[in-house]
Amino acid sequence: MLLFLCVVAASLACSDAAKLSAEQRKDLQGKSFNNAWLLFTDNQTHYLLYRSVENDTGYGGFKQCANMSFIICWDSSLKLWYYFYYRGIYTNDVYPTLHLWIQVNSSGEQRDLVKFRYPFYGDQVLLQLLFTDYETCFVLQQVDNEALQVWMIGSTNTTRIN
């Protein structure tokens, strides 16, 4: 039943970012190095490469084996829904996968601030997208404690980073 609802929601959802042609997306990405909306609405899997010590401490020292993959977005609210895989976090038959909600800020053209609601952490975490090339990696910084996260886009091959 849940699978059916997800399929229906995916078919009904309308996304301006998803409607962009590859050429339009590339053109917009060339004009900005930190547009979180363009980054997170591209249908890619992201792999966590690095977290600073502050971030590990803040999240209980969880293992650094994490990835997230895009499910769906709602343009009107700038909310994105991602699958979230994190080794060492408990799942079961009722909740076989974890989900991550990402809210992109709606003020301004840059849209570099995002809120993550992790499945294992009660409060939303406010992050700023410092840099992305939209193809190989991106860097997020937690606003309240300056902890850094470096994510790879589409691969764990670090030799792709220039």
XYZ file of C-alpha atoms in Angstrom:
162
model
C 0.000 0.000 0.000
C 2.797 2.408 0.901
C 4.527 1.615 -2.379
C 1.317 2.373 -4.271
C 0.943 5.725 -2.486
C 4.545 6.628 -3.287
C 4.013 5.814 -6.979
C 0.824 7.890 -7.086
C 2.511 10.802 -5.302
C 5.437 10.636 -7.708
C 3.154 10.693 -10.736
C 1.098 13.613 -9.398
C 4.000 15.744 -8.233
C 5.040 18.540 -10.515
C 8.569 19.840 -10.451
C 9.827 22.840 -12.422
C 13.378 21.691 -11.797
C 12.543 18.241 -13.121
C 10.993 19.834 -16.227
C 14.257 21.509 -17.189
C 15.963 20.086 -20.230
C 19.546 18.919 -19.788
C 20.724 22.002 -21.685
C 18.669 24.414 -19.536
C 19.884 22.732 -16.340
C 23.526 22.948 -17.525
C 23.103 26.642 -18.380
C 21.635 27.478 -14.946
C 24.318 25.429 -13.174
C 27.008 27.359 -15.052
C 25.696 30.604 -13.550
C 25.869 29.482 -9.906
C 28.211 27.428 -7.733
C 25.796 27.042 -4.811
C 22.188 26.590 -5.933
C 20.853 23.849 -3.652
C 17.609 23.554 -5.620
C 19.456 22.653 -8.839
C 21.771 20.299 -6.961
C 19.183 18.344 -5.007
C 16.522 18.118 -7.760
C 18.935 16.405 -10.142
C 18.248 12.667 -10.004
C 21.588 11.575 -8.515
C 22.808 9.541 -5.568
C 25.084 11.401 -3.143
C 27.783 9.656 -1.074
C 29.193 11.127 2.125
C 32.967 11.408 1.761
C 33.973 13.459 4.817
C 32.513 14.938 7.996
C 34.395 17.197 10.358
C 34.968 16.134 13.977
C 32.304 18.538 15.247
C 29.731 16.914 13.019
C 30.656 13.383 14.141
C 30.414 14.463 17.771
C 27.101 16.221 17.201
C 25.549 13.124 15.675
C 26.804 10.612 18.194
C 29.840 9.546 16.183
C 27.850 7.523 13.646
C 29.797 5.696 10.957
C 30.625 7.700 7.865
C 29.061 5.218 5.421
C 26.072 7.192 4.197
C 24.343 7.928 0.939
C 21.106 9.553 -0.122
C 19.124 9.296 -3.332
C 16.385 11.508 -4.733
C 12.748 10.345 -4.621
C 10.504 13.328 -5.336
C 10.177 17.100 -4.959
C 7.349 19.564 -4.463
C 8.157 22.918 -6.077
C 5.590 25.029 -4.256
C 7.086 24.242 -0.844
C 10.667 23.609 -2.037
C 10.630 20.284 -0.162
C 12.530 17.244 -1.360
C 12.166 13.654 -0.241
C 15.210 11.393 -0.301
C 16.001 7.803 0.562
C 18.677 7.909 3.252
C 21.040 4.967 3.797
C 23.265 4.976 6.835
C 25.135 1.870 7.969
C 24.576 1.095 11.613
C 21.145 2.728 11.896
C 18.416 0.238 12.720
C 15.703 -0.612 10.187
C 12.990 -3.282 10.331
C 10.178 -4.821 8.263
C 7.808 -1.961 9.060
C 10.407 0.715 8.247
C 12.806 -0.980 5.790
C 14.239 2.312 4.530
C 14.956 5.664 6.118
C 13.880 8.938 4.553
C 15.448 12.369 4.649
C 13.464 15.561 4.128
C 15.311 18.506 2.613
C 13.786 21.995 2.639
C 15.447 24.574 0.375
C 15.168 28.221 1.456
C 12.758 30.217 -0.655
C 14.251 33.672 -0.208
C 16.513 35.028 -2.898
C 17.803 33.558 -6.113
C 20.798 31.754 -4.623
C 18.893 29.195 -2.580
C 22.060 28.100 -0.823
C 20.495 27.350 2.588
C 18.867 23.971 3.197
C 17.264 22.292 6.197
C 17.811 18.557 6.646
C 15.474 16.503 8.811
C 17.392 13.298 9.500
C 15.466 10.169 10.533
C 17.602 9.687 13.663
C 17.939 13.303 14.789
C 14.940 15.204 16.167
C 15.609 18.775 15.109
C 16.138 20.142 11.646
C 19.733 20.903 10.794
C 20.384 24.145 8.896
C 23.161 23.770 6.325
C 24.679 26.150 3.798
C 25.811 24.902 0.410
C 29.291 26.403 0.100
C 30.238 24.964 -3.279
C 29.243 22.464 -5.919
C 30.231 21.767 -9.497
C 26.962 19.765 -9.870
C 28.897 16.804 -11.325
C 31.490 15.486 -8.865
C 31.043 16.899 -5.351
C 29.505 19.465 -3.034
C 30.363 20.943 0.370
C 27.815 21.692 3.103
C 28.536 23.648 6.278
C 26.318 23.435 9.339
C 25.287 26.990 10.209
C 25.221 26.730 14.015
C 28.605 25.037 14.554
C 30.458 25.322 11.205
C 30.809 21.533 10.877
C 31.596 20.494 7.301
C 30.313 17.687 5.099
C 31.820 16.763 1.728
C 29.594 14.675 -0.548
C 30.394 12.927 -3.843
C 27.812 13.010 -6.637
C 26.981 9.754 -8.407
C 30.164 7.887 -7.431
C 32.611 7.225 -4.616
C 35.605 7.608 -6.944
C 37.558 10.519 -5.431
C 39.889 10.791 -8.452
C 37.008 12.553 -10.262
C 37.474 15.631 -8.041
C 39.718 18.264 -9.651
